[in-house]
Coordinates of C-alpha atoms and ligand atoms in Angstrom, one line a residue:
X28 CA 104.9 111.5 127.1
X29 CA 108.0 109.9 128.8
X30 CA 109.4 112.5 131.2
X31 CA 112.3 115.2 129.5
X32 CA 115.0 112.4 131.7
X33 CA 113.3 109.4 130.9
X34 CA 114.4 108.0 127.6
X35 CA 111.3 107.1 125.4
X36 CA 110.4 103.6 124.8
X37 CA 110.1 103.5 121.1
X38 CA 114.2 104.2 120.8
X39 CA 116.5 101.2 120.7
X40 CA 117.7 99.9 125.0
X41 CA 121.2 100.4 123.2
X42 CA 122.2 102.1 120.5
X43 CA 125.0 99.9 118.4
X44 CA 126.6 102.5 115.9
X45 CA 129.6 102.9 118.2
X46 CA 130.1 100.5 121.3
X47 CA 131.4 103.7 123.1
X48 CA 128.4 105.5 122.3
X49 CA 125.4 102.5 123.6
X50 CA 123.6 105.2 125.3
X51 CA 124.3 108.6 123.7
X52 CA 123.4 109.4 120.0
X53 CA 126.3 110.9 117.6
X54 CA 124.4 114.6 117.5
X55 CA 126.9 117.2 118.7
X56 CA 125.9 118.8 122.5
X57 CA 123.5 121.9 121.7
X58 CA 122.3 120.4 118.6
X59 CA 118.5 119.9 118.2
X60 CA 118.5 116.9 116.1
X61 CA 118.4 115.1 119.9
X62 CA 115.7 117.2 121.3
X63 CA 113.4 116.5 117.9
X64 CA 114.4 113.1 118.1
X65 CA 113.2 112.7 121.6
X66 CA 109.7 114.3 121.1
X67 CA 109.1 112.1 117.6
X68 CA 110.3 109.0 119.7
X69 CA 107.8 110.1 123.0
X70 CA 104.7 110.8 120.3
X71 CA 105.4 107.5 118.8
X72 CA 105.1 105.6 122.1
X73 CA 102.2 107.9 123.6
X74 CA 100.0 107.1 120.4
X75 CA 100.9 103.6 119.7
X76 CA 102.0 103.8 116.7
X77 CA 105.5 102.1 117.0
X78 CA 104.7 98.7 115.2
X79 CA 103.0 101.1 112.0
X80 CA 106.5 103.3 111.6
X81 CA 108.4 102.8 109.4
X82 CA 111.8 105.8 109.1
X83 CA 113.3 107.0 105.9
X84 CA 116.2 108.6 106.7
X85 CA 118.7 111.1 104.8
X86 CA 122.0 111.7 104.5
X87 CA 123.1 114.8 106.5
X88 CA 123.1 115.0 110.3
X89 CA 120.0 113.1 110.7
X90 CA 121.5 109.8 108.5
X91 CA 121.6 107.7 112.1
X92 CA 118.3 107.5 112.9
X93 CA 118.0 103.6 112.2
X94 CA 120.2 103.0 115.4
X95 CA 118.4 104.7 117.1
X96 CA 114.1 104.3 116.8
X97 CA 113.1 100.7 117.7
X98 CA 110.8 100.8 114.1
X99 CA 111.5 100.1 110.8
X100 CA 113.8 101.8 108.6
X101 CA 115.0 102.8 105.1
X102 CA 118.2 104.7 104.2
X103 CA 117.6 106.8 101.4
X104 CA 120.1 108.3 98.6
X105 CA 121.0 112.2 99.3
X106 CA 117.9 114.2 98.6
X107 CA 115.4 110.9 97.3
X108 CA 113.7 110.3 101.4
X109 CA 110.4 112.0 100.3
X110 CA 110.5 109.7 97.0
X111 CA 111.8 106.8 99.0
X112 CA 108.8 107.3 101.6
X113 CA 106.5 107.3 98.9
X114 CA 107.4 103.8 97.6
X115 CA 107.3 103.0 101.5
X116 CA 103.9 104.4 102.0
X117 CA 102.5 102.9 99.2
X118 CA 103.6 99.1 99.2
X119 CA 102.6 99.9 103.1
X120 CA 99.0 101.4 103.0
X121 CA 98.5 100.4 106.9
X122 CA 102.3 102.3 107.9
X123 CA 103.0 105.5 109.5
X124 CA 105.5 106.7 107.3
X125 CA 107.9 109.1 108.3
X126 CA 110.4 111.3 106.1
X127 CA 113.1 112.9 108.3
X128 CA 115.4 115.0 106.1
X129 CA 117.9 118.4 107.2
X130 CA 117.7 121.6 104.3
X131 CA 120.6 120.4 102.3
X132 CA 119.1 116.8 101.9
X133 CA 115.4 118.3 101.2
X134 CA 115.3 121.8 100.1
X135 CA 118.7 121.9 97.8
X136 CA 119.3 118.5 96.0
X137 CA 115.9 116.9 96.9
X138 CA 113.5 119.8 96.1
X139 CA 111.7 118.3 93.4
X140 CA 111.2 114.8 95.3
X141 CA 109.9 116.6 98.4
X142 CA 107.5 118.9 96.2
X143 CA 106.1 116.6 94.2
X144 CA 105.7 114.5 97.2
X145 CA 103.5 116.7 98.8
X146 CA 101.8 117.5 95.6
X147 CA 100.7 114.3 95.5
X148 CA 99.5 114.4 98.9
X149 CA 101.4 111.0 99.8
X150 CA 100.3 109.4 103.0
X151 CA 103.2 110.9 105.0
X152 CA 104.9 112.9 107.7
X153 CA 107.8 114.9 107.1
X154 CA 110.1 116.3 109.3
X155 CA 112.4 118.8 107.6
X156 CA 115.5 119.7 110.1
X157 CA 116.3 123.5 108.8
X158 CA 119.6 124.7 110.8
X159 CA 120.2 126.7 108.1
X160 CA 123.2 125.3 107.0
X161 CA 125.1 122.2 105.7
X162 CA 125.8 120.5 109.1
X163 CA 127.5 117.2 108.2
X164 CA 130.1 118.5 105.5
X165 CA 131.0 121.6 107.7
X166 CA 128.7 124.4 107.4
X167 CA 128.1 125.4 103.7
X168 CA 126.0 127.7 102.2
X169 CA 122.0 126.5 102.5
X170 CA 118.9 127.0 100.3
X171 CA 117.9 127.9 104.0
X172 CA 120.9 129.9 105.1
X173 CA 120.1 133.5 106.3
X174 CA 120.1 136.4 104.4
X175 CA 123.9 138.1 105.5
X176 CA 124.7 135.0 107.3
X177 CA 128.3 133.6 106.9
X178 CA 129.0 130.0 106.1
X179 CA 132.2 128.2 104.8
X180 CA 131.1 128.8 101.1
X181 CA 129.4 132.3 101.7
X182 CA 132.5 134.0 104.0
X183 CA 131.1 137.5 103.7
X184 CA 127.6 136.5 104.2
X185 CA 124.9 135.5 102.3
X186 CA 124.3 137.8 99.3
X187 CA 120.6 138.2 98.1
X188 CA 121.8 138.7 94.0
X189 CA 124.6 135.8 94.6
X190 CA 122.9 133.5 96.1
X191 CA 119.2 134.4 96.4
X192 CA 116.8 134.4 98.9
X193 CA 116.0 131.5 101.8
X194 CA 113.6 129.0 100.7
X195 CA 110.8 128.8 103.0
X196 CA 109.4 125.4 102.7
X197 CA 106.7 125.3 104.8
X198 CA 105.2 128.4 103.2
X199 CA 106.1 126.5 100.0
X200 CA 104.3 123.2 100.7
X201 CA 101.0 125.0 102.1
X202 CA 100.6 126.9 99.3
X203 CA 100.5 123.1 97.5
X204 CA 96.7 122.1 97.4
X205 CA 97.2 118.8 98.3
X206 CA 98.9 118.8 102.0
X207 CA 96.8 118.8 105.1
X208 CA 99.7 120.4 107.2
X209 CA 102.1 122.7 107.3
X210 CA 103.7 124.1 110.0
X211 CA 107.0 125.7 111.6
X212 CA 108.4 124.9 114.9
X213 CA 111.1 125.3 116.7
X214 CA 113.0 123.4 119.6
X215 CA 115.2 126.1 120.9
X216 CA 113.3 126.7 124.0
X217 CA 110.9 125.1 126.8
X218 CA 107.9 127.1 125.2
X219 CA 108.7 126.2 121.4
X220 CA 109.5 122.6 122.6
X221 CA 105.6 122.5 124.1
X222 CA 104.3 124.0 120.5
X223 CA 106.4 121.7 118.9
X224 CA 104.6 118.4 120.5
X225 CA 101.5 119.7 119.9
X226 CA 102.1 120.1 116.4
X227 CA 104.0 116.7 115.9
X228 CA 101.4 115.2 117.8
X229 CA 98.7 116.4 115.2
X230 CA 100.7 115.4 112.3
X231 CA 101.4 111.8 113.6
X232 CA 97.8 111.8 114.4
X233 CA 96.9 112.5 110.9
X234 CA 99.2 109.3 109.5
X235 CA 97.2 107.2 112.0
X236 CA 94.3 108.4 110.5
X237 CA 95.5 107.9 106.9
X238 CA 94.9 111.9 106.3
X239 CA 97.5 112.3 103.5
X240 CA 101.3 114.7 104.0
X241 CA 101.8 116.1 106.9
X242 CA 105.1 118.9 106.6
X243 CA 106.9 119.9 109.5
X244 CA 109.7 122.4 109.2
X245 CA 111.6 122.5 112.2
X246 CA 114.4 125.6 113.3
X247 CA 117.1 123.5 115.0
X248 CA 120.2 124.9 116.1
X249 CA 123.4 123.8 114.8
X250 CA 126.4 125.0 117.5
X251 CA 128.8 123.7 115.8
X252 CA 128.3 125.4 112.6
X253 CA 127.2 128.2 113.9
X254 CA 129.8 128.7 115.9
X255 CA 128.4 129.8 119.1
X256 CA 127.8 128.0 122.3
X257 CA 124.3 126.3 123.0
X258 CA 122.7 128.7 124.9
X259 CA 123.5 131.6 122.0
X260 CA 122.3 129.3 119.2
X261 CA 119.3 128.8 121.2
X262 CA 119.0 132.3 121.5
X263 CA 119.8 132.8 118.0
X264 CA 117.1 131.0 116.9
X265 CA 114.7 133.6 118.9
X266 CA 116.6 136.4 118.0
X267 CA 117.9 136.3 114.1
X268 CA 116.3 132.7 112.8
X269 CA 112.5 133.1 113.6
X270 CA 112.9 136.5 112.0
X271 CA 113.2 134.9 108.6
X272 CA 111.5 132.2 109.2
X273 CA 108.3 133.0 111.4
X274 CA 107.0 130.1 113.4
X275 CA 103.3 129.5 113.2
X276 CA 101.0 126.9 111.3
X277 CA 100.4 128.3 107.8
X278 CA 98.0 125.4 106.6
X279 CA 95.9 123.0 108.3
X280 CA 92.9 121.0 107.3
X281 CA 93.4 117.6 108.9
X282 CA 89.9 117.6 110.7
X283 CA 87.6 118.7 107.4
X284 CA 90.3 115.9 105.1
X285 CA 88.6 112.5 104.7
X286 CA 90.9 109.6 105.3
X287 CA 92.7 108.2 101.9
X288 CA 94.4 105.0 101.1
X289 CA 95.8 104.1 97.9
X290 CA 95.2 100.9 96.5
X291 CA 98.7 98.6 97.0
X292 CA 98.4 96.4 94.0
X293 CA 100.8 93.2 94.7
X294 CA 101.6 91.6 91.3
X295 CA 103.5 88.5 91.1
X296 CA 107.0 88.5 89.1
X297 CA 106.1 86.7 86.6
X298 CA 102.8 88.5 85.7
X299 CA 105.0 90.9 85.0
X300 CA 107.8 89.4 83.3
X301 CA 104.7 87.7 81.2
X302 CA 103.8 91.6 80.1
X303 CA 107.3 92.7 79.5
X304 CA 108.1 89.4 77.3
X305 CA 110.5 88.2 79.5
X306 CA 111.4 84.6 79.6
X307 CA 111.1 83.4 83.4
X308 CA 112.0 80.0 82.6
X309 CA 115.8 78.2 81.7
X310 CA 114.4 78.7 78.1
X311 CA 117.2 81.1 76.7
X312 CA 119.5 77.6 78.1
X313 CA 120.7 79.4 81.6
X314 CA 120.5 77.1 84.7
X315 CA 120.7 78.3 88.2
X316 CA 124.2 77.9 89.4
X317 CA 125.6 76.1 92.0
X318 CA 126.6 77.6 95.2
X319 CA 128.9 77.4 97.7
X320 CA 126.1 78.0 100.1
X321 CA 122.7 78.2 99.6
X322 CA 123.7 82.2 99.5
X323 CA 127.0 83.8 99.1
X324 CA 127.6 87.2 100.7
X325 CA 130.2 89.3 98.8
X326 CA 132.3 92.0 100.0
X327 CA 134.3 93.5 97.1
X328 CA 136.6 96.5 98.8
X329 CA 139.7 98.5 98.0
X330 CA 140.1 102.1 96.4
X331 CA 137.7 104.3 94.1
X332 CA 138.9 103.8 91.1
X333 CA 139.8 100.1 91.0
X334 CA 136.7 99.0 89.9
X335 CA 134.9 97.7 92.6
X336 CA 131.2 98.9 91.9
X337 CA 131.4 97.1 88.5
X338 CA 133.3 93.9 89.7
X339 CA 129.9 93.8 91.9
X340 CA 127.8 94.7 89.6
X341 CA 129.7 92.3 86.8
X342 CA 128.9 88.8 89.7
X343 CA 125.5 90.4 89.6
X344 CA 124.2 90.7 86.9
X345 CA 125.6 86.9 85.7
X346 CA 123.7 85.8 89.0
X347 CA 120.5 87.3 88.0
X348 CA 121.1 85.8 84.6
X349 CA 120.9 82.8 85.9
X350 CA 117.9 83.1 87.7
X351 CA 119.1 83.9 91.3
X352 CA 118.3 86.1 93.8
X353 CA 120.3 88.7 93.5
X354 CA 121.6 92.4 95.8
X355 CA 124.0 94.7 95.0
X356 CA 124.5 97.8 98.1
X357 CA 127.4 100.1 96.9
X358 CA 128.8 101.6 100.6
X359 CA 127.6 105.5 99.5
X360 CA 127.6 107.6 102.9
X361 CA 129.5 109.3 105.2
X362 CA 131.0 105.7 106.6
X363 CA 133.0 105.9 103.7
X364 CA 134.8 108.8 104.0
X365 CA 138.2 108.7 104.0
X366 CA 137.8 104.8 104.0
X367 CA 137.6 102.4 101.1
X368 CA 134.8 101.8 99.0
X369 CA 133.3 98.8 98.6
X370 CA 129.8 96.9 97.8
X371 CA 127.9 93.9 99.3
X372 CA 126.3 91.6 96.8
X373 CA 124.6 88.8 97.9
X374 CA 123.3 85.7 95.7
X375 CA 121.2 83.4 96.7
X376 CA 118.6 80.6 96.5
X377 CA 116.0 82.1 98.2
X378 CA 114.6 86.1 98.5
X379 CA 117.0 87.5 100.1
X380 CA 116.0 89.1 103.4
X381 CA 118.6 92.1 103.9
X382 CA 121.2 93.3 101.1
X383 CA 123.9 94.4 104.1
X384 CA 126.9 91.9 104.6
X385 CA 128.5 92.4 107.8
X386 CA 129.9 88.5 107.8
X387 CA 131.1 87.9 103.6
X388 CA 131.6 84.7 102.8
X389 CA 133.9 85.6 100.0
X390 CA 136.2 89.2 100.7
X391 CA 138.0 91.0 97.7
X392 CA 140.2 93.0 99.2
X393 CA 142.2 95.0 96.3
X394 CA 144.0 97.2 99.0
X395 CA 145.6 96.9 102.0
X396 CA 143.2 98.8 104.3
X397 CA 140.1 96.9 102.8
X398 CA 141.6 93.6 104.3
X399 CA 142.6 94.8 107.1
X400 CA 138.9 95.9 107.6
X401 CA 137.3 92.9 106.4
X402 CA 139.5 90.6 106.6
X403 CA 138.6 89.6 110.0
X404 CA 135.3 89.7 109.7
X405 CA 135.0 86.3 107.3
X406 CA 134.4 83.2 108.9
X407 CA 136.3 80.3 108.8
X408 CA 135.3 78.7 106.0
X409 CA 134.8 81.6 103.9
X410 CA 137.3 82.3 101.5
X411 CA 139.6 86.3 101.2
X412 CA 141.3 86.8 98.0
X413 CA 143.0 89.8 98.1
X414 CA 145.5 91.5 95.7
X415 CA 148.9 91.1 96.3
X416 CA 150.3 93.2 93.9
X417 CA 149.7 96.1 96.2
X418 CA 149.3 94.4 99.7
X419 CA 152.5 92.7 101.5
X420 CA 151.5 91.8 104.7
X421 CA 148.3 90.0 105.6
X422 CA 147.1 90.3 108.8
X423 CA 147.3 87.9 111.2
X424 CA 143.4 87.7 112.8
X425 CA 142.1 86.0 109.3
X426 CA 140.2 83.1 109.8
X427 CA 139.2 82.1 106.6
X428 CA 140.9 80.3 103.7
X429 CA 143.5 83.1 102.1
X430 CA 144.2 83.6 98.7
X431 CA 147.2 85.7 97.2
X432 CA 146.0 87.1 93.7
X433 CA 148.4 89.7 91.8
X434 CA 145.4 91.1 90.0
X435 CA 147.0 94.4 89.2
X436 CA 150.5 92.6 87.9
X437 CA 147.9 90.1 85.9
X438 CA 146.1 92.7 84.8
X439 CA 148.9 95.2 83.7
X440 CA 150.4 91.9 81.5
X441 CA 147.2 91.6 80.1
X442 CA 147.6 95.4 78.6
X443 CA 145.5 97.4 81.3
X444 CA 146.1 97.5 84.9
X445 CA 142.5 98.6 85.0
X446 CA 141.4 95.0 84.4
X447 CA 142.3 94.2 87.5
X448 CA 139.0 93.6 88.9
X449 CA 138.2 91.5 85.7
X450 CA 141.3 89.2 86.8
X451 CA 139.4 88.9 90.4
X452 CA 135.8 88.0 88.1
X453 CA 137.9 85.1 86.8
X454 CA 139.8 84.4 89.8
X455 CA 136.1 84.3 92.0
X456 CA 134.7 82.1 89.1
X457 CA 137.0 79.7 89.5
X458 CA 137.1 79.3 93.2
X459 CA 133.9 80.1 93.6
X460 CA 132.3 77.6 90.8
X461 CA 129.7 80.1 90.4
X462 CA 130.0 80.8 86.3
X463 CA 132.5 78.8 83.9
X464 CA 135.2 80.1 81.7
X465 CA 132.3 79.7 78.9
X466 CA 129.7 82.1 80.9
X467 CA 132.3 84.6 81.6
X468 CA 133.8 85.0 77.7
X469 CA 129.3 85.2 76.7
X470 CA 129.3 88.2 79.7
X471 CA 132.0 89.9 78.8
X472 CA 131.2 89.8 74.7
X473 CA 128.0 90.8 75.3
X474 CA 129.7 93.8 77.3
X475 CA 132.4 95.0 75.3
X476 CA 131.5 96.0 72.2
X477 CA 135.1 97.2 70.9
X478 CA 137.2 94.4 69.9
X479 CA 140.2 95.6 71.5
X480 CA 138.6 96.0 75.2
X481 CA 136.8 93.0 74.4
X482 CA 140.8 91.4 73.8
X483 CA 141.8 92.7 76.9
X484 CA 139.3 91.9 79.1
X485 CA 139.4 88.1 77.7
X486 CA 143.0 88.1 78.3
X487 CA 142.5 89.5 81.9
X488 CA 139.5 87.2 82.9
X489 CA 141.4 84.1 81.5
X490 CA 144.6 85.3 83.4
X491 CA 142.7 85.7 86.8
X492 CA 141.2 81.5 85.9
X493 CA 144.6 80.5 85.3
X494 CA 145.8 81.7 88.8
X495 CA 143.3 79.9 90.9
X496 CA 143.6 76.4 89.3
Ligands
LIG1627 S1 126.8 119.5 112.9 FE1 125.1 120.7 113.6 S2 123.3 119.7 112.9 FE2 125.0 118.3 112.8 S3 125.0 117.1 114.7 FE3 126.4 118.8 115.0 S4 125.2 120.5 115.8 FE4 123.8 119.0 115.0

């Protein structure tokens, strides 16, 4: 173990969420995210394991994790890590994979995941965070809160006939057959901290040795929440939280568990389209398309609302219809709050090695804070298009070719101002030479079912052609 100082050498030299914050993760002071973070990191390094991890973090508190553990890692969906891990594990017999998810992510919208998870006894590690609370929407009401404990959504306290008792997980899991571990710590003090480590260090152990799911509750203290200063959450934890939630090891049979691996099957694509009768040749008379590059990186921004999942979604799926490689990545976490939404699609040639766009080729920008955001961040000779219906002044640090598209005007003379982002799928077609005015009128029939939408969006997809000839 790196010394309590010294940081560990399996996190990241610098940490690049925030160039103000290279050195400091984004947990609040107090919290124990940091301190849990710091032992899983030492572990990692002391057993050299760090080339054989691979993360799946949550959304909650913990969602930052991939800035900061020099491994691999996944971002799952609120509540899905366990069931993410488990794809993970399995495509990755030889990884160490860990699940590292707080009590709203695990033990309220992901219960069934996690359980079924570790009734399956899925080669993995998983670190359950229980501060007894919501921590990164502001302190709600938990599956884990305390019995009589206040929160945002439980004022006068938690109520036993309201809202039920607190889950205890790690009782939970242990009394599943399947786990070879499960245990409580906490890292409130100097003497949890050192039970702590010797747990983790068994659990870790047991991935290396490919002994099947590991679960490790750990009481962390939330200040902020909570409301009280460091040293009285620490406290807390001693005095209320291990109350309800007793610390201690309530299953473990890692030694007497023989080691398991699950067969990883790989199975070529077209062994499987070949099962599900699917043609994987130009037989139905689709060609690949031509591209700008051999792959174009979308960014389609602006409000919820205007469409911009399915104008993704629409330049997917006539990509992937045309035999290309395809990603779509809606922007679903707590980056977007308060900002615009947006999604990444990227079409290409070749696999495609990472579905994030930081550097789009080709921008939609249907507001004015998406292009502000964006804007700058396409290259020279990439193209913007953004909707000038509801943005008046472009800024002045673009770099790549503009274009000025009405799309919610076009779209509102078309009969529905939401067809606006069908305008942009004719507008991008056009300028993009990705799909021809024939492609787009098969898409969109083969969409819209009802004549009259099927009018409209015609009218709307022709109207956004028209304006980039
Ligand atoms: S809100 Fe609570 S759990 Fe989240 S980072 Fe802050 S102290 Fe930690």
């Amino acid at each position: 173990m790196t010394k309590v100082y010294e940081k560990s050498p399996a996190f990241f030299d610098t940490f690049t969420r925030k160039p103000s914050m290279q050195k400091t993760t984004h947990y609040c002071p107090g919290c124990g995210h940091g301190t849990l973070n710091k032992i899983i990191a030492d572990l990692i390094a002391e057993l050299g394991i760090q080339d054989q991890t691979i993360f799946v973090g949550p959304v909650g508190c913990g969602v930052f994790i991939y800035y900061y553990y020099e491994s691999a890692s996944v971002s799952a969906p609120h509540g899905r890590a366990s069931a993410v891990a488990t794809g993970v594990s399995r495509a990755n017999p030889d990884s160490v994979t860990i699940s590292y998810q707080g009590d709203g992510d695990l033990a309220a919208i992901g219960t069934s995941n996690a359980i079924h998870a570790a009734n399956r006894g899925e080669n993995m590690i998983v670190f359950f965070v229980n501060n007894n609370i919501y921590g990164m929407t502001g302190g709600q009401l938990a599956p884990t809160t305390l019995i009589d404990q206040t929160s945002t959504t439980s004022p006068s306290g938690r109520s036993i006939l309201n809202d039920g008792f607190p889950l205890r997980m790690a009782e939970m899991v242990a009394g599943l057959e399947a786990p070879v571990l499960s245990a409580r710590v906490a890292v409130n003090t100097p003497k949890n901290v050192r039970q702590a480590i010797k747990v983790i260090r068994k659990g870790l152990e047991a991935q290396r040795d490919k002994k099947g799911y590991a679960f490790i509750e750990v009481l962390s203290q939330c200040p902020t929440n909570w409301k009280k200063d460091p040293k009285e959450a620490c406290e807390w934890i001693d005095d209320v939280v291990c109350q309800q939630y007793p610390l201690g090891v309530m299953k473990d049979i890692v030694e007497e568990h023989p080691s398991q691996k699950r067969k990883c099957e790989r199975v070529e694509f077209d062994a499987i389209a070949e099962q599900l009768n699917l043609t994987t040749s130009d037989e139905n008379g689709f060609q690949p398309i031509e591209l700008i590059e051999d792959e174009v990186r979308f960014k389609f921004a602006g409000f919820g609302g205007q469409g911009i999942l399915s104008l993704g979604m629409m330049v997917s799926q006539l990509s992937m219809e045309r035999h290309m490689e395809v990603t779509w990545l809606p922007s679903y976490g707590p980056e977007m709050r308060g900002g615009v939404a947006n999604c990444s699609v990227v079409v290409s040639k070749e696999a495609i090695g990472s579905p994030v766009v930081d550097q789009p080729n080709v921008l939609v920008a249907l507001n004015r804070p998406s292009l502000e955001k964006f804007g700058p961040l396409v290259p020279e000779d990439g193209l913007i298009i953004y909707n000038s219906s509801l943005v008046d002044t472009v800024p002045e640090n673009l770099k790549g070719k503009v274009y000025a598209l009405p799309a919610t005007d076009l779209a509102s003379e078309a009969g529905n101002v939401k067809a606006a982002n069908v305008v942009v799928l004719g507008f991008v077609a056009q300028k993009t030479g990705m799909f021809s005015q024939a492609d787009l009128e098969t898409f969109l029939a083969e969409t819209f079912k009802k004549p009259a939408l099927l009018e409209l969006n015609l009218k709307a997809v022709k109207a956004g052609w028209s304006a980039a000839e």
